[in-house]
N, CA, C and O atoms as a DFTB+ gen file, in Angstrom:
356 C
 N C O
     1  1       0.698      -1.391      -0.024
     2  2      -0.259      -0.001       0.087
     3  2       0.923       1.193      -0.150
     4  3       2.095       0.885       0.063
     5  1       0.553       2.684      -0.637
     6  2       0.860       3.203      -0.567
     7  2       0.771       4.337       0.651
     8  3      -0.359       4.761       0.890
     9  1       1.762       4.805       1.355
    10  2       1.901       5.591       2.759
    11  2       1.124       7.094       2.539
    12  3       1.579       8.116       2.024
    13  1      -0.013       6.878       3.036
    14  2      -0.926       8.153       2.995
    15  2      -1.357       8.600       4.260
    16  3      -2.422       8.296       4.796
    17  1      -0.357       9.439       4.772
    18  2      -0.380       9.877       5.972
    19  2      -1.958      11.273       5.796
    20  3      -2.259      12.036       4.878
    21  1      -2.579      11.016       7.163
    22  2      -3.353      11.762       6.892
    23  2      -4.598      11.416       6.243
    24  3      -5.524      12.223       6.323
    25  1      -4.764      10.255       5.565
    26  2      -6.041      10.241       4.347
    27  2      -6.937       9.812       5.477
    28  3      -8.076      10.182       5.195
    29  1      -6.911       9.176       6.663
    30  2      -7.671       8.929       7.586
    31  2      -8.720      10.258       7.757
    32  3      -9.937      10.091       7.674
    33  1      -8.152      11.521       7.990
    34  2      -8.630      12.760       8.051
    35  2      -9.785      13.391       6.754
    36  3     -10.923      13.861       6.776
    37  1      -8.820      13.107       5.743
    38  2      -9.158      13.489       4.746
    39  2     -10.699      12.578       4.290
    40  3     -11.770      13.149       4.082
    41  1     -10.536      11.412       4.224
    42  2     -11.428      10.500       4.269
    43  2     -13.041      10.946       4.740
    44  3     -14.107      11.028       4.131
    45  1     -12.583      11.200       6.253
    46  2     -13.424      11.620       7.363
    47  2     -14.094      13.061       6.895
    48  3     -15.275      13.345       7.095
    49  1     -13.255      13.813       6.319
    50  2     -13.999      15.242       5.764
    51  2     -14.975      14.989       4.291
    52  3     -15.975      15.523       3.812
    53  1     -14.369      14.245       4.038
    54  2     -15.058      14.214       2.317
    55  2     -16.889      13.302       2.693
    56  3     -17.951      13.755       2.266
    57  1     -16.763      12.007       3.559
    58  2     -17.423      11.778       3.633
    59  2     -18.494      12.663       4.782
    60  3     -19.609      12.201       5.021
    61  1     -18.122      13.682       5.299
    62  2     -19.081      14.378       6.225
    63  2     -19.335      15.711       5.061
    64  3     -20.509      16.074       5.001
    65  1     -18.590      16.278       4.369
    66  2     -18.804      17.093       3.186
    67  2     -20.188      16.811       2.412
    68  3     -21.143      17.579       2.299
    69  1     -20.011      15.259       1.816
    70  2     -20.978      15.187       0.881
    71  2     -21.890      14.142       1.855
    72  3     -22.489      13.246       1.262
    73  1     -22.001      14.213       3.131
    74  2     -23.300      13.419       4.001
    75  2     -23.567      12.093       3.763
    76  3     -24.673      11.553       3.725
    77  1     -22.219      11.486       3.567
    78  2     -22.307      10.505       3.114
    79  2     -21.793       9.217       4.181
    80  3     -20.719       9.282       4.780
    81  1     -22.636       8.180       4.292
    82  2     -22.255       7.033       5.326
    83  2     -20.837       6.283       5.071
    84  3     -20.050       6.743       4.244
    85  1     -20.588       5.288       5.704
    86  2     -19.861       4.745       5.789
    87  2     -19.878       3.582       4.774
    88  3     -19.028       3.116       4.015
    89  1     -21.441       3.229       5.104
    90  2     -21.903       1.552       4.544
    91  2     -22.251       2.126       2.825
    92  3     -22.210       1.335       1.882
    93  1     -22.525       3.343       2.681
    94  2     -22.892       3.772       1.436
    95  2     -21.611       4.015       0.348
    96  3     -21.583       3.933      -0.880
    97  1     -20.654       4.323       1.257
    98  2     -19.615       4.545       0.499
    99  2     -18.506       3.215       0.071
   100  3     -17.713       3.135      -0.868
   101  1     -18.779       2.387       1.016
   102  2     -18.609       0.974       0.798
   103  2     -19.206       0.132       0.008
   104  3     -18.647      -0.895      -0.377
   105  1     -20.261       0.423      -0.286
   106  2     -21.481       0.046      -1.297
   107  2     -20.406       0.210      -2.840
   108  3     -19.925      -0.626      -3.605
   109  1     -20.355       1.951      -2.770
   110  2     -20.194       2.354      -4.216
   111  2     -18.846       2.065      -5.036
   112  3     -18.659       2.178      -6.247
   113  1     -17.819       1.593      -3.866
   114  2     -16.312       1.310      -4.169
   115  2     -16.398      -0.047      -3.947
   116  3     -15.317      -0.613      -4.114
   117  1     -17.476      -0.891      -3.572
   118  2     -17.294      -2.139      -3.523
   119  2     -16.432      -2.757      -2.742
   120  3     -15.703      -3.647      -3.180
   121  1     -16.411      -2.310      -1.336
   122  2     -15.298      -2.795      -0.630
   123  2     -16.769      -3.336       1.317
   124  3     -17.838      -2.858       1.700
   125  1     -16.009      -4.277       1.759
   126  2     -16.707      -4.367       2.734
   127  2     -16.886      -2.785       3.571
   128  3     -16.136      -1.841       3.320
   129  1     -17.697      -2.734       4.302
   130  2     -17.776      -1.411       5.308
   131  2     -16.767      -1.490       6.423
   132  3     -16.236      -0.407       6.665
   133  1     -16.337      -2.595       7.227
   134  2     -15.344      -2.590       7.895
   135  2     -13.975      -2.364       7.371
   136  3     -13.041      -2.157       8.145
   137  1     -13.799      -2.403       5.884
   138  2     -12.361      -1.922       5.413
   139  2     -12.598      -0.285       5.499
   140  3     -11.747       0.357       6.114
   141  1     -13.582       0.332       4.980
   142  2     -13.833       1.753       4.988
   143  2     -13.667       1.752       6.643
   144  3     -12.826       2.625       6.859
   145  1     -13.931       1.383       7.450
   146  2     -13.695       1.981       9.082
   147  2     -12.176       1.770       9.235
   148  3     -11.516       2.762       9.544
   149  1     -11.483       0.479       9.038
   150  2     -10.009       0.543       9.000
   151  2      -9.507       1.410       8.525
   152  3      -8.574       1.654       9.289
   153  1      -9.465       2.412       7.369
   154  2      -8.811       3.437       6.618
   155  2      -9.323       4.276       7.484
   156  3      -8.301       4.776       7.954
   157  1     -10.590       4.986       8.245
   158  2     -10.876       5.605       8.843
   159  2      -9.727       5.518      10.085
   160  3      -9.226       6.618      10.320
   161  1      -9.252       4.481      10.868
   162  2      -8.665       3.969      11.848
   163  2      -7.579       4.345      11.664
   164  3      -6.804       4.370      12.619
   165  1      -7.117       4.801      10.262
   166  2      -5.614       4.876      10.041
   167  2      -4.828       3.738       9.412
   168  3      -3.625       3.667       9.667
   169  1      -5.441       2.772       8.550
   170  2      -4.817       1.682       8.013
   171  2      -4.780       2.606       6.772
   172  3      -5.405       3.633       6.504
   173  1      -3.687       1.785       5.995
   174  2      -3.494       2.083       4.909
   175  2      -4.462       1.610       3.516
   176  3      -4.769       0.421       3.595
   177  1      -4.854       2.115       2.604
   178  2      -5.797       1.500       1.608
   179  2      -4.571       1.505       0.568
   180  3      -3.467       2.049       0.589
   181  1      -5.306       0.570      -0.460
   182  2      -4.318       0.099      -1.642
   183  2      -4.299       1.096      -2.635
   184  3      -4.786       2.156      -2.240
   185  1      -3.957       1.099      -3.619
   186  2      -3.389       2.541      -5.170
   187  2      -4.876       2.134      -5.564
   188  3      -5.639       3.089      -5.709
   189  1      -5.486       0.661      -5.792
   190  2      -6.468       0.464      -6.418
   191  2      -7.912       1.077      -5.809
   192  3      -8.905       1.603      -6.312
   193  1      -7.302       0.577      -3.899
   194  2      -8.665       1.155      -3.524
   195  2      -8.929       2.898      -3.486
   196  3      -9.942       3.584      -3.621
   197  1      -7.975       3.109      -3.320
   198  2      -7.358       5.136      -3.639
   199  2      -8.236       5.554      -5.006
   200  3      -9.083       6.445      -5.068
   201  1      -7.873       4.812      -5.905
   202  2      -8.627       4.843      -7.089
   203  2      -9.837       4.675      -7.595
   204  3     -10.137       5.051      -8.728
   205  1     -10.736       4.020      -6.691
   206  2     -11.837       3.811      -6.896
   207  2     -12.937       4.667      -5.623
   208  3     -14.117       4.985      -5.775
   209  1     -12.094       4.859      -4.450
   210  2     -12.287       6.189      -3.849
   211  2     -12.354       7.561      -4.833
   212  3     -13.213       8.416      -5.048
   213  1     -11.091       7.327      -5.276
   214  2     -10.976       8.797      -6.139
   215  2     -12.384       9.173      -6.918
   216  3     -13.245      10.048      -6.825
   217  1     -12.093       7.863      -7.846
   218  2     -13.286       8.102      -9.031
   219  2     -14.522       8.579      -8.371
   220  3     -15.083       9.555      -8.869
   221  1     -15.086       7.944      -7.175
   222  2     -16.320       7.771      -6.533
   223  2     -16.609       9.554      -6.189
   224  3     -17.680      10.131      -6.001
   225  1     -15.342      10.044      -6.200
   226  2     -15.569      11.284      -5.531
   227  2     -15.177      12.428      -6.550
   228  3     -15.189      13.604      -6.187
   229  1     -14.845      12.072      -7.772
   230  2     -14.185      13.195      -9.207
   231  2     -13.513      13.680      -8.543
   232  3     -13.649      14.722      -7.902
   233  1     -12.434      12.759      -8.634
   234  2     -11.031      13.734      -8.412
   235  2      -9.706      12.559      -8.340
   236  3      -9.798      11.405      -7.922
   237  1      -8.607      13.168      -8.823
   238  2      -7.657      12.285      -8.829
   239  2      -6.930      12.011      -7.011
   240  3      -7.048      12.619      -5.947
   241  1      -6.155      10.719      -7.480
   242  2      -5.865      10.359      -6.051
   243  2      -4.813      11.338      -5.687
   244  3      -4.518      11.199      -4.500
   245  1      -4.194      12.200      -6.225
   246  2      -3.056      13.232      -5.604
   247  2      -4.449      14.550      -4.797
   248  3      -4.292      15.033      -3.676
   249  1      -5.415      14.802      -5.512
   250  2      -6.532      15.748      -4.697
   251  2      -7.088      14.949      -3.826
   252  3      -7.318      15.541      -2.771
   253  1      -7.555      13.305      -3.829
   254  2      -7.813      12.658      -2.574
   255  2      -6.925      12.595      -1.328
   256  3      -7.225      13.186      -0.291
   257  1      -5.983      11.964      -1.449
   258  2      -4.582      12.172      -1.064
   259  2      -4.340      13.334       0.283
   260  3      -4.398      13.416       1.510
   261  1      -3.979      14.259      -1.165
   262  2      -3.223      15.380      -0.272
   263  2      -3.919      16.757      -0.386
   264  3      -3.430      17.885      -0.323
   265  1      -5.421      16.282      -0.602
   266  2      -6.064      17.678      -1.085
   267  2      -5.777      18.527      -1.570
   268  3      -6.123      19.548      -0.975
   269  1      -5.074      18.729      -2.769
   270  2      -4.651      19.487      -3.667
   271  2      -5.141      19.099      -5.135
   272  3      -5.121      17.903      -5.427
   273  1      -5.541      19.945      -5.993
   274  2      -6.293      19.961      -7.000
   275  2      -4.466      19.988      -7.905
   276  3      -3.419      20.587      -7.663
   277  1      -4.984      18.815      -9.165
   278  2      -3.883      18.479      -9.819
   279  2      -3.292      19.699     -10.563
   280  3      -4.158      20.559     -10.726
   281  1      -2.182      20.013     -11.025
   282  2      -1.787      21.002     -12.137
   283  2      -2.081      20.496     -13.592
   284  3      -2.207      19.329     -13.963
   285  1      -2.147      21.466     -14.209
   286  2      -2.370      21.113     -15.703
   287  2      -0.852      20.574     -16.417
   288  3       0.249      20.683     -15.878
   289  1      -1.067      20.112     -17.455
   290  2       0.103      19.833     -18.041
   291  2       0.913      21.012     -18.336
   292  3       2.021      21.241     -17.853
   293  1       0.298      21.715     -19.136
   294  2       1.370      23.192     -18.886
   295  2       1.965      23.465     -18.099
   296  3       3.115      23.838     -18.332
   297  1       1.443      23.407     -16.709
   298  2       1.958      24.299     -15.530
   299  2       2.910      22.791     -15.263
   300  3       4.104      23.022     -15.069
   301  1       2.653      21.841     -15.246
   302  2       4.073      20.708     -14.741
   303  2       5.063      21.033     -15.888
   304  3       6.253      21.042     -15.572
   305  1       4.694      21.338     -17.354
   306  2       5.689      20.991     -18.209
   307  2       6.953      22.545     -17.849
   308  3       8.176      22.458     -17.966
   309  1       6.117      23.932     -17.382
   310  2       6.649      24.860     -17.202
   311  2       7.487      25.150     -15.821
   312  3       8.060      26.188     -15.487
   313  1       7.364      23.792     -15.065
   314  2       7.670      24.111     -13.566
   315  2       8.752      23.179     -13.625
   316  3       9.729      23.449     -12.927
   317  1       8.784      21.966     -14.429
   318  2       9.995      21.103     -14.660
   319  2      11.318      21.710     -15.604
   320  3      12.483      21.439     -15.314
   321  1      10.836      22.791     -17.073
   322  2      11.762      23.499     -17.430
   323  2      12.520      24.241     -16.515
   324  3      13.747      24.146     -16.463
   325  1      11.498      25.378     -15.394
   326  2      12.134      26.023     -14.471
   327  2      13.181      25.398     -13.584
   328  3      14.364      25.729     -13.667
   329  1      12.755      24.523     -12.764
   330  2      13.303      23.746     -11.653
   331  2      14.742      23.245     -12.542
   332  3      15.711      23.202     -11.784
   333  1      15.018      22.927     -13.739
   334  2      16.286      22.230     -14.430
   335  2      17.097      23.349     -14.630
   336  3      18.322      23.265     -14.714
   337  1      16.300      24.677     -14.730
   338  2      17.390      25.635     -15.754
   339  2      17.254      26.443     -13.863
   340  3      17.760      27.562     -13.769
   341  1      16.724      25.952     -12.786
   342  2      17.287      26.629     -11.722
   343  2      16.564      28.402     -11.621
   344  3      17.103      29.311     -10.990
   345  1      15.210      28.533     -12.440
   346  2      14.630      29.791     -11.954
   347  2      13.598      29.638     -11.384
   348  3      12.957      30.661     -11.139
   349  1      13.009      28.234     -10.928
   350  2      11.958      27.696      -9.998
   351  2      12.360      27.495      -8.919
   352  3      13.365      26.813      -8.716
   353  1      11.481      28.188      -7.747
   354  2      11.812      28.034      -6.555
   355  2      10.771      27.501      -5.774
   356  3      10.945      27.292      -4.574
């Protein structure tokens, strides 16, 4: 499993924000309710399950795990160019 520090808090926040029960999310992503409960108790989900949860909430894994919007390809390219030339901090 991927190390997702604070994933438990992020998942809890999303459940509250979407007024979603553990049982409903479990049904939607195809896992037992106990699996969601274990994630909320700091167990680490697999990448496969992160992808399923992210898809349910219509976000990227990066957004799900780190609560940040993915950058556009152009932003990624500019960042890569500037990092390699030493002009990006």
